[in-house]
Structure formats: C-alpha cells, structure tokens
Coordinates of C-alpha atoms and ligand atoms in Angstrom, one line a residue:
M1 CA -176.2 -111.2 -84.5
S2 CA -176.3 -112.0 -88.0
R3 CA -175.2 -109.6 -91.0
S4 CA -178.4 -109.8 -92.3
E5 CA -180.2 -109.0 -89.0
E6 CA -177.7 -105.9 -88.7
L7 CA -178.6 -104.9 -92.3
H8 CA -182.5 -105.4 -91.3
A9 CA -182.0 -103.2 -88.3
E10 CA -180.2 -100.6 -90.2
A11 CA -182.8 -100.6 -93.1
A12 CA -185.6 -100.0 -90.8
R13 CA -184.1 -97.0 -89.5
F14 CA -184.9 -95.4 -93.2
I15 CA -187.3 -97.6 -95.0
P16 CA -190.8 -98.6 -93.2
G17 CA -190.2 -102.2 -91.9
G18 CA -186.8 -102.1 -93.6
V19 CA -188.2 -103.3 -97.0
N20 CA -189.6 -101.7 -100.1
S21 CA -192.4 -104.3 -100.4
P22 CA -194.1 -105.7 -97.2
V23 CA -193.9 -109.2 -98.2
R24 CA -190.1 -109.2 -98.1
A25 CA -190.0 -108.5 -94.1
F26 CA -190.7 -112.3 -93.1
R27 CA -193.8 -111.1 -91.0
A28 CA -195.7 -114.0 -92.5
V29 CA -192.9 -116.6 -91.4
G30 CA -191.1 -115.0 -88.7
G31 CA -187.2 -114.2 -88.3
A32 CA -185.1 -111.9 -90.0
P33 CA -185.0 -111.4 -93.8
R34 CA -182.2 -112.4 -95.7
F35 CA -180.4 -109.7 -97.1
I36 CA -179.1 -110.8 -100.5
T37 CA -175.7 -109.8 -101.7
R38 CA -175.8 -111.3 -105.1
A39 CA -177.6 -114.3 -107.3
T40 CA -176.4 -116.5 -110.3
G41 CA -178.6 -119.2 -111.9
C42 CA -181.2 -120.7 -109.2
H43 CA -179.0 -119.7 -106.5
M44 CA -179.1 -116.5 -104.2
Y45 CA -176.4 -115.9 -101.6
D46 CA -177.1 -113.5 -98.6
A47 CA -175.0 -111.2 -96.3
D48 CA -173.7 -114.0 -94.2
G49 CA -172.7 -116.2 -97.0
N50 CA -175.2 -118.8 -97.1
A51 CA -176.2 -120.1 -100.3
Y52 CA -180.0 -120.7 -101.1
I53 CA -182.0 -122.4 -104.1
D54 CA -184.3 -119.8 -104.6
Y55 CA -187.8 -120.2 -105.5
I56 CA -188.9 -116.7 -105.0
C57 CA -187.4 -115.6 -108.4
G58 CA -188.5 -112.2 -107.9
Y59 CA -191.8 -113.2 -107.4
G60 CA -191.8 -114.3 -111.1
P61 CA -189.8 -112.2 -113.3
L62 CA -186.9 -114.3 -113.3
I63 CA -187.8 -117.3 -115.3
L64 CA -184.4 -117.6 -117.0
G65 CA -182.9 -117.6 -113.4
H66 CA -180.5 -114.9 -112.0
S67 CA -177.9 -113.1 -113.8
H68 CA -178.8 -114.9 -117.1
P69 CA -176.0 -114.0 -119.6
A70 CA -178.4 -112.9 -122.3
I71 CA -180.2 -110.6 -120.3
I72 CA -176.7 -109.3 -118.7
E73 CA -175.2 -108.5 -122.3
A74 CA -178.5 -107.1 -123.6
V75 CA -178.7 -104.5 -120.6
E76 CA -175.0 -103.6 -121.0
R77 CA -175.4 -102.8 -124.5
A78 CA -178.3 -100.6 -123.8
L79 CA -176.8 -99.0 -121.0
R80 CA -174.0 -98.0 -123.3
D81 CA -176.5 -96.0 -125.3
G82 CA -177.7 -94.2 -122.7
T83 CA -180.2 -94.9 -119.8
C84 CA -183.3 -92.5 -120.4
F85 CA -184.1 -90.3 -123.0
G86 CA -187.8 -89.0 -122.8
A87 CA -188.2 -89.8 -126.2
P88 CA -189.4 -92.8 -128.1
T89 CA -187.0 -95.7 -129.1
Q90 CA -186.8 -98.6 -131.3
R91 CA -186.3 -100.7 -128.3
E92 CA -189.8 -100.1 -127.2
T93 CA -191.4 -101.2 -130.5
Q94 CA -189.3 -104.4 -130.4
L95 CA -190.6 -105.5 -127.2
A96 CA -194.4 -104.5 -127.9
Q97 CA -193.8 -106.5 -131.4
A98 CA -192.6 -109.6 -129.5
I99 CA -195.7 -109.3 -126.9
V100 CA -198.2 -108.7 -129.9
E101 CA -196.6 -111.5 -131.7
R102 CA -197.1 -113.8 -128.8
V103 CA -200.4 -112.9 -127.5
P104 CA -203.3 -112.7 -130.5
S105 CA -205.5 -110.7 -128.5
I106 CA -203.3 -107.9 -128.2
E107 CA -203.0 -106.0 -131.2
Q108 CA -201.4 -102.7 -129.6
V109 CA -199.7 -102.5 -126.0
R110 CA -198.8 -99.8 -123.7
M111 CA -195.7 -99.9 -121.4
V112 CA -195.8 -98.8 -118.1
N113 CA -193.2 -99.5 -114.8
S114 CA -195.3 -101.8 -112.9
G115 CA -198.4 -104.2 -112.6
T116 CA -200.1 -102.2 -110.4
E117 CA -199.9 -99.3 -113.1
A118 CA -200.8 -101.4 -115.7
V119 CA -204.2 -102.7 -113.8
M120 CA -205.0 -99.1 -113.0
S121 CA -204.7 -98.3 -116.8
A122 CA -206.7 -101.1 -118.0
I123 CA -209.8 -100.5 -115.4
R124 CA -209.7 -96.6 -116.7
L125 CA -209.9 -98.0 -120.4
A126 CA -212.5 -100.3 -119.4
R127 CA -214.3 -97.5 -117.9
A128 CA -213.9 -95.2 -120.6
A129 CA -214.7 -97.8 -123.1
T130 CA -218.1 -98.7 -121.5
K131 CA -219.2 -95.6 -120.0
R132 CA -219.5 -97.6 -116.8
E133 CA -218.0 -97.4 -113.5
R134 CA -218.3 -100.8 -111.3
I135 CA -215.8 -103.6 -111.5
I136 CA -215.8 -106.7 -110.2
K137 CA -212.9 -108.5 -108.6
F138 CA -212.3 -111.7 -107.1
A139 CA -211.3 -112.2 -103.1
G140 CA -207.8 -113.3 -102.7
C141 CA -206.7 -112.0 -106.3
Y142 CA -204.1 -109.3 -106.2
H143 CA -204.0 -106.7 -108.8
G144 CA -201.5 -104.2 -107.4
H145 CA -202.2 -101.5 -104.6
A146 CA -204.4 -99.0 -106.4
D147 CA -207.2 -97.8 -103.9
Y148 CA -210.1 -99.2 -105.5
L149 CA -208.4 -102.6 -105.6
L150 CA -207.5 -102.6 -102.2
V151 CA -210.9 -103.9 -101.2
Q152 CA -212.1 -106.7 -99.5
A153 CA -215.2 -108.8 -99.9
G154 CA -218.0 -107.1 -98.3
S155 CA -220.0 -108.9 -95.5
G156 CA -222.3 -111.3 -96.4
A157 CA -224.4 -111.2 -99.7
S158 CA -223.6 -107.4 -100.2
T159 CA -220.4 -108.0 -101.9
L160 CA -219.9 -104.2 -102.0
G161 CA -216.2 -103.5 -101.6
T162 CA -215.1 -102.3 -98.2
P163 CA -211.9 -100.9 -97.8
D164 CA -208.9 -103.1 -97.2
S165 CA -206.2 -100.8 -95.9
P166 CA -206.3 -97.5 -93.9
G167 CA -206.4 -94.5 -96.2
V168 CA -208.7 -96.2 -98.9
T169 CA -211.9 -94.2 -98.9
A170 CA -215.0 -95.6 -98.8
G171 CA -215.6 -93.7 -102.0
S172 CA -212.8 -95.1 -104.0
A173 CA -214.2 -98.7 -102.8
R174 CA -217.9 -98.1 -103.5
D175 CA -217.3 -99.1 -107.2
T176 CA -215.6 -102.4 -106.7
L177 CA -217.6 -105.6 -106.2
S178 CA -216.2 -108.7 -105.0
A179 CA -216.8 -112.2 -105.5
R180 CA -215.4 -115.8 -104.5
Y181 CA -213.0 -117.1 -107.2
N182 CA -214.4 -120.2 -109.1
D183 CA -217.9 -119.0 -108.4
L184 CA -219.8 -118.2 -111.5
D185 CA -223.4 -118.1 -109.9
Q186 CA -221.8 -115.0 -107.7
V187 CA -220.7 -113.3 -110.6
A188 CA -224.3 -113.9 -112.5
D189 CA -225.8 -112.7 -109.1
L190 CA -223.8 -109.3 -109.3
F191 CA -224.3 -108.6 -112.9
A192 CA -228.2 -109.3 -112.4
A193 CA -228.1 -106.7 -109.2
H194 CA -225.9 -104.3 -111.1
T195 CA -227.3 -104.4 -114.6
D196 CA -225.4 -101.8 -116.9
E197 CA -223.3 -100.6 -114.0
I198 CA -220.2 -103.1 -114.4
A199 CA -217.4 -101.9 -116.8
A200 CA -215.4 -105.0 -116.5
V201 CA -214.6 -108.2 -114.5
I202 CA -210.8 -108.6 -113.7
V203 CA -209.2 -111.8 -112.8
E204 CA -206.4 -113.8 -112.4
P205 CA -206.5 -116.6 -114.6
V206 CA -204.6 -118.6 -112.6
A207 CA -204.8 -117.3 -108.8
G208 CA -201.3 -116.9 -107.6
N209 CA -201.4 -114.5 -104.7
M210 CA -203.5 -116.8 -102.2
G211 CA -201.0 -119.7 -103.3
V212 CA -201.7 -121.1 -106.7
V213 CA -205.3 -121.7 -107.3
P214 CA -206.2 -122.9 -111.0
P215 CA -209.7 -122.0 -112.7
A216 CA -212.0 -124.4 -112.0
D217 CA -213.4 -126.1 -115.7
G218 CA -215.4 -123.6 -117.2
F219 CA -214.9 -120.8 -114.9
L220 CA -212.9 -118.4 -117.3
Q221 CA -215.2 -119.5 -120.2
G222 CA -218.0 -118.5 -117.9
L223 CA -216.7 -115.4 -117.0
R224 CA -216.2 -114.5 -120.8
D225 CA -219.6 -115.6 -121.4
L226 CA -221.1 -113.3 -118.6
T227 CA -219.0 -110.4 -119.5
Q228 CA -220.1 -110.8 -123.1
E229 CA -223.6 -111.1 -122.3
N230 CA -223.8 -108.1 -120.1
G231 CA -221.9 -105.5 -122.1
A232 CA -218.7 -105.8 -119.6
L233 CA -215.1 -106.0 -120.7
L234 CA -213.1 -109.2 -119.3
I235 CA -209.7 -108.1 -117.9
F236 CA -207.0 -111.1 -117.3
D237 CA -204.4 -109.9 -115.1
E238 CA -201.5 -111.7 -116.4
V239 CA -198.6 -109.8 -114.7
M240 CA -197.8 -113.4 -113.0
T241 CA -199.2 -115.9 -115.5
G242 CA -198.2 -113.9 -119.0
F243 CA -195.0 -116.1 -120.5
R244 CA -195.0 -118.1 -117.2
V245 CA -197.6 -120.5 -117.8
H246 CA -197.5 -120.9 -121.6
R247 CA -195.8 -118.7 -124.5
G248 CA -199.2 -117.0 -125.0
G249 CA -200.2 -116.7 -121.5
A250 CA -203.0 -118.3 -119.5
Q251 CA -205.4 -117.2 -122.3
A252 CA -203.6 -119.6 -124.6
L253 CA -203.4 -122.3 -121.9
Y254 CA -207.1 -122.2 -121.2
N255 CA -207.9 -120.8 -124.7
V256 CA -210.2 -118.4 -123.4
T257 CA -209.7 -114.5 -125.0
P258 CA -209.9 -111.3 -122.7
D259 CA -210.6 -107.9 -124.0
L260 CA -207.6 -106.6 -122.1
T261 CA -204.3 -108.1 -120.8
V262 CA -202.0 -106.7 -118.1
L263 CA -198.8 -108.0 -117.9
G264 CA -195.5 -107.4 -116.0
K265 CA -192.7 -109.3 -114.4
I266 CA -191.4 -111.5 -116.9
I267 CA -191.9 -108.7 -119.7
G268 CA -189.0 -106.6 -117.7
G269 CA -186.6 -109.6 -116.9
G270 CA -186.1 -108.3 -113.6
L271 CA -186.3 -104.7 -114.5
P272 CA -189.3 -102.5 -113.8
V273 CA -192.0 -103.0 -116.4
G274 CA -195.9 -103.5 -116.8
A275 CA -198.0 -103.2 -119.8
Y276 CA -201.4 -103.5 -121.0
G277 CA -202.9 -104.3 -124.2
G278 CA -205.7 -105.4 -126.4
P279 CA -207.5 -104.8 -129.8
A280 CA -206.4 -101.6 -131.5
R281 CA -209.9 -100.4 -131.3
L282 CA -209.6 -100.5 -127.4
M283 CA -205.8 -99.3 -127.3
Q284 CA -206.4 -96.4 -130.0
Q285 CA -208.7 -94.8 -127.1
I286 CA -205.2 -94.3 -125.2
A287 CA -203.6 -90.6 -125.1
P288 CA -202.2 -89.5 -127.2
A289 CA -204.0 -91.7 -129.7
G290 CA -207.6 -91.0 -128.0
P291 CA -208.8 -89.3 -124.9
V292 CA -208.0 -91.7 -122.1
Y293 CA -204.7 -90.4 -120.3
Q294 CA -202.0 -92.2 -118.8
A295 CA -198.3 -91.1 -118.8
G296 CA -195.1 -92.3 -117.1
T297 CA -191.6 -90.7 -117.0
L298 CA -189.9 -93.9 -117.2
S299 CA -192.2 -96.0 -119.5
G300 CA -190.6 -98.0 -121.8
N301 CA -187.2 -97.3 -120.3
P302 CA -184.7 -98.7 -123.0
L303 CA -182.7 -100.8 -120.0
A304 CA -186.1 -102.6 -119.0
M305 CA -187.0 -103.4 -122.8
A306 CA -183.6 -104.7 -123.2
A307 CA -184.1 -107.1 -120.6
G308 CA -187.6 -107.9 -121.3
L309 CA -186.9 -108.4 -125.1
A310 CA -183.8 -110.9 -124.1
T311 CA -186.2 -112.8 -121.5
L312 CA -188.8 -113.4 -124.3
N313 CA -186.2 -114.3 -127.2
A314 CA -185.2 -117.2 -124.8
L315 CA -188.5 -118.6 -124.2
D316 CA -188.9 -120.8 -127.1
D317 CA -191.0 -124.1 -126.8
D318 CA -188.1 -126.0 -125.7
A319 CA -187.9 -123.9 -122.7
Y320 CA -191.2 -124.5 -121.8
R321 CA -190.9 -128.2 -122.0
T322 CA -187.9 -127.9 -119.8
L323 CA -189.8 -125.6 -117.3
E324 CA -193.0 -128.2 -117.3
Q325 CA -190.4 -131.2 -117.1
T326 CA -188.6 -129.7 -113.9
A327 CA -191.6 -128.3 -111.9
A328 CA -193.4 -131.6 -112.4
T329 CA -190.5 -133.5 -111.0
L330 CA -190.4 -131.0 -108.0
E331 CA -194.2 -131.7 -107.7
S332 CA -193.6 -135.4 -107.5
G333 CA -190.8 -135.0 -105.1
L334 CA -192.7 -132.8 -102.8
R335 CA -195.7 -135.2 -103.2
D336 CA -193.6 -138.2 -102.2
A337 CA -192.0 -136.4 -99.1
L338 CA -195.2 -135.3 -97.7
A339 CA -196.6 -138.8 -98.1
R340 CA -193.8 -140.3 -96.5
A341 CA -194.0 -137.8 -93.6
K342 CA -197.9 -138.3 -93.5
V343 CA -198.6 -134.5 -93.8
P344 CA -201.8 -133.8 -95.3
A345 CA -200.9 -131.0 -97.8
A346 CA -202.3 -129.8 -101.2
I347 CA -199.9 -129.1 -104.1
Q348 CA -201.3 -127.2 -106.7
R349 CA -199.3 -126.3 -109.8
V350 CA -199.7 -124.7 -113.1
G351 CA -197.0 -124.7 -115.4
S352 CA -193.7 -123.6 -113.4
M353 CA -195.6 -121.8 -110.8
L354 CA -196.8 -123.9 -107.6
S355 CA -197.7 -123.6 -104.2
V356 CA -197.9 -126.1 -101.1
F357 CA -200.9 -125.8 -99.0
F358 CA -200.7 -127.5 -95.5
A359 CA -204.4 -128.5 -95.9
D360 CA -206.4 -131.7 -96.1
A361 CA -208.5 -130.9 -99.3
P362 CA -207.8 -128.8 -102.8
V363 CA -207.7 -125.0 -102.3
Q364 CA -210.4 -123.2 -104.6
S365 CA -211.2 -120.0 -103.1
Y366 CA -209.4 -117.6 -100.7
D367 CA -211.7 -118.8 -97.9
D368 CA -210.1 -122.3 -98.4
A369 CA -206.7 -120.7 -98.7
K370 CA -207.1 -118.7 -95.3
A371 CA -208.1 -122.0 -94.0
A372 CA -204.9 -123.8 -94.8
N373 CA -202.2 -124.2 -91.8
H374 CA -200.2 -121.1 -92.2
P375 CA -198.3 -121.7 -88.9
R376 CA -197.2 -125.2 -90.3
F377 CA -196.4 -123.4 -93.7
A378 CA -193.9 -121.0 -91.5
A379 CA -192.2 -123.9 -89.6
F380 CA -191.8 -125.4 -92.9
F381 CA -190.7 -122.4 -94.5
N382 CA -188.0 -121.8 -91.9
A383 CA -186.9 -125.4 -91.9
M384 CA -186.4 -125.4 -95.8
L385 CA -184.4 -121.9 -95.2
E386 CA -181.9 -123.7 -92.8
H387 CA -181.5 -126.5 -95.4
G388 CA -180.8 -123.7 -98.2
V389 CA -183.9 -123.4 -99.8
H390 CA -185.6 -120.0 -100.0
L391 CA -189.2 -120.2 -100.5
P392 CA -191.4 -117.1 -100.7
P393 CA -191.8 -116.0 -97.1
S394 CA -195.7 -116.4 -97.4
G395 CA -198.3 -119.2 -97.7
Y396 CA -200.2 -117.1 -99.9
E397 CA -197.5 -116.8 -102.4
A398 CA -196.6 -118.7 -105.4
W399 CA -193.2 -120.5 -105.9
F400 CA -191.4 -120.0 -109.2
V401 CA -189.2 -122.7 -111.1
S402 CA -186.9 -121.1 -113.7
L403 CA -184.9 -122.5 -116.3
A404 CA -181.9 -122.6 -114.1
H405 CA -183.3 -125.0 -111.8
D406 CA -181.6 -128.1 -112.8
D407 CA -181.8 -131.7 -111.6
T408 CA -179.2 -131.3 -108.9
A409 CA -181.0 -128.3 -107.4
I410 CA -184.5 -130.1 -107.7
A411 CA -183.0 -132.9 -105.9
E412 CA -181.6 -131.0 -103.2
T413 CA -184.8 -129.4 -102.7
V414 CA -186.9 -132.5 -102.2
S415 CA -183.9 -133.6 -100.0
A416 CA -184.5 -130.7 -97.9
A417 CA -188.4 -131.1 -97.9
V418 CA -188.0 -134.7 -96.5
R419 CA -185.8 -133.1 -93.5
S420 CA -188.0 -130.1 -93.1
L421 CA -191.3 -132.0 -92.7
Ligands
KE4_1 P1 -196.6 -104.7 -109.2 O1 -197.1 -103.5 -108.9 O2 -196.2 -105.5 -107.9 O3 -195.3 -104.6 -110.3 O4 -197.8 -105.8 -109.7 C1 -198.9 -106.1 -109.1 C2 -199.6 -107.3 -109.5 C3 -200.5 -107.1 -110.3 N1 -201.2 -108.5 -110.8 C4 -200.8 -109.6 -110.0 C5 -201.5 -110.9 -110.8 C6 -199.7 -109.7 -109.3 O5 -198.9 -110.7 -108.7 C7 -198.9 -108.5 -108.9 C8 -197.6 -108.5 -107.9 N2 -197.4 -109.7 -107.3 C9 -196.8 -109.6 -106.1 C10 -196.6 -111.1 -105.6 N3 -197.6 -111.6 -104.8 C11 -195.6 -108.8 -106.0 C12 -194.8 -109.0 -104.6 C13 -194.6 -107.9 -104.0 O6 -196.1 -107.3 -103.7 O7 -193.6 -107.6 -103.2

C-alpha cells in the first residue's frame, strides 16, 4: 500500500470520502488520490516522494505557480500583523481597488470566502434589484453548491429545474430554469414563456466545468441583448475566467459587459476568496449601504487579501503573453501527439485554460461533453500520472497552465502524452 493510500484510508475515517471536495477523490478516474506534501513552481510532490507537473493549479487560483515568492512574502508580512480582526483593513480596499481598476464594469466589489458564496450573493442582489424570482442557468455550468444551483435541466422542453442532489428541495429548484449552453433560441423561448419573471441569466462566459467549452460566436452578446430586452440582469460567473483568460476577464476578451461579475480563485492567490461586483447603483443595495443582506466572519481576511493582491500585481501584459505562448505550445504538442497516435480528440482552449475531450467533434454543450469518451480520459489520466503529469482527475475539469510552466515542463508533458496515448 502506498503512503497516499494509507493517508486516504486514514482521512476517510474522519472526512467523507477522505476529501474536502468530491472531485479530489479520483472517483471519475479510479485509483487513490495522491496526498500532496508540498508544491513549488509547476511541480507537486506526493507522500511517496513522486513529483508531478501540475495542471490542476488548485482548479485555477495558482496562475503564478505554487509557492510564488511574491505571495509568500506578502502573506508572511500580513501574518505578522495578525490573522483576523473582524474590523475593516486597508488591505481589503487595496484588493477591491485592484479589481475595480482591471474590470471596468465593476465600480464596487464585496469580498466573500468562496465562489459559491459570491454567486449566492450576486443572485440575491439581482432578485432584489429586479423584484423577480426566477433565474436561468446553463446545463454543464457550475456556479457552486447553493441549493437552487444544484439543478439539472428538466426533462424535455420543460427546462424547469429539477433537484440535482438529495437535500435540494423542489421548492428551491423551482425558480431555476435551465438551458443548453450556446443555445440562444432556448434562452429566448424561456424569456417568452416566463415574461417579467426572470431576474437574471447566470453564465460561465467560458464554460470550464464541463471541460473547456468556449462561447459560440455571438452567444454572449446574444445573452446581453436578451437580458437587456427583457429587463433581466446578466451575471458573468468569472470565478474561473476572471484574470485567467484576460487581464480584464472574459468580459474584456469578448467585449461583452455584464451587469454583475462573480470572481474567485485567482483573486485569492490560493487562499479562500470570492467576490461579486458591478455598478455602484447595484452594489449600493448591499448591506450596510442598502437592504440586501450578506455577511461573513472571514470575508476580506487580511492574509487572503495579501495573497490576492500579490497575484494580481504580478499579472502584467508580459505575464499574459507568456501564459498564451506556453498554453499554445502545450496545445500544439498535444495535438501532434494525438494525431500521431491516431486518437480522435477535441482540444479546446481559451488562454491558459484548456481541456482534451476524447471525442470525434468539437464539444459545444453539456450533452456533447457527456458523449465524450470518459473512460478513455480516465486511462489517459492514469497513464499521465504514471509518467509524472497530474491532470485534473475528471474529463469535466479544465487544465490550467501557470507562469511557472516552463519550456522543459511543457516538453516533458508532451513526451508523457505520447507515451500515454
Ligand atoms: P467555490 O465555492 O468552489 O470557491 O467556487 C464555486 C465555483 C463557482 N463558479 C465557477 C465557474 C467555478 O468553477 C466554481 C468552482 N470550480 C470548481 C472546479 N470545477 C472547484 C473545484 C472543486 O469543486 O473542488
């Protein structure tokens, strides 16, 4: 039994499934999760001393790579001043200002502790601002685990949400409508069927939770137009894409301006942070400025603020050029390896987030993603693991490239892929 297997068995005695988030348990790919002891740059090291080139990157936050000196120094400095005050600090203002300066649609922003919390708060605000109750989400998009977002597409044309987890009540799912990603006609039909009832459309502007599925041409602008025409708000869930695909997020990359933006991951630099923001006229409705309640003991935690600010400050134009070059080189190498092995696959990439679907055609929706060959992905995942490359343990996850992935790491990854196909 490996040390990781021993640690997993021990963890499972005290923690459901031995993990604090389901995907980490390797259920989608089989085998035992590797218990990581430390990580630096683009490498993680497990309890058995194995080294891996890491493409999980914490599921997005670690765009600078692991143990980046700027983050360590910033957090150490903050730590010496104290860990938590339950009182406002200038560090919160500094991160808020850094976000506002980078994302023109955000005039004010509120920090919370996770993407889930940020989405919940943004939807509450949208419902309060429009005095409407229903929301539209897209099958295959994940917005955290609030009850009314753990909703699957209804059967057939109904598209009325049905609970996607035990414990989610029909009542909480009732106000959630579900549409197919990249399908504007379905969204138009929902607005027609539920006139004046829909508070908001929430979307991942680049889907990253069904694998990477880019928006079809005109999809995001179409959502902007439909929400405008129907008095609903457009919420971009940029927890994954925020500061990942562009210095201003996906909204800058695609030049579509949402009403509210949800952020997370990168703005915490690996520590727990979520945030939601938008124009002051909306954000001023949030307590204590306004009546929409939202609170959090550790919101704006100074250590997390320090890590997030150090991360954003390191992400200049050169950094994004480097990320694009690195990810493009990886994509090209993988494409060659798949072609050489005569394995049909779709590599889908936006900036430094990408995924490989073992599929014969591009993946444009959750139905397409589900139809991909996931057992084939599991075999590839485990072979890559054996060859020292740790992909995210599911075909529905995005791979992330960081500034720490150098030419050697990319070459070693491609070489491992050739041997893993
Ligand atoms: P958190 O509550 O996990 O911080 O954020 C939820 C969330 C919201 N919106 C988007 C677009 C997200 O990608 C996420 C979380 N992403 C997953 C990755 N598929 C986190 C990994 C996990 O659940 O362990």
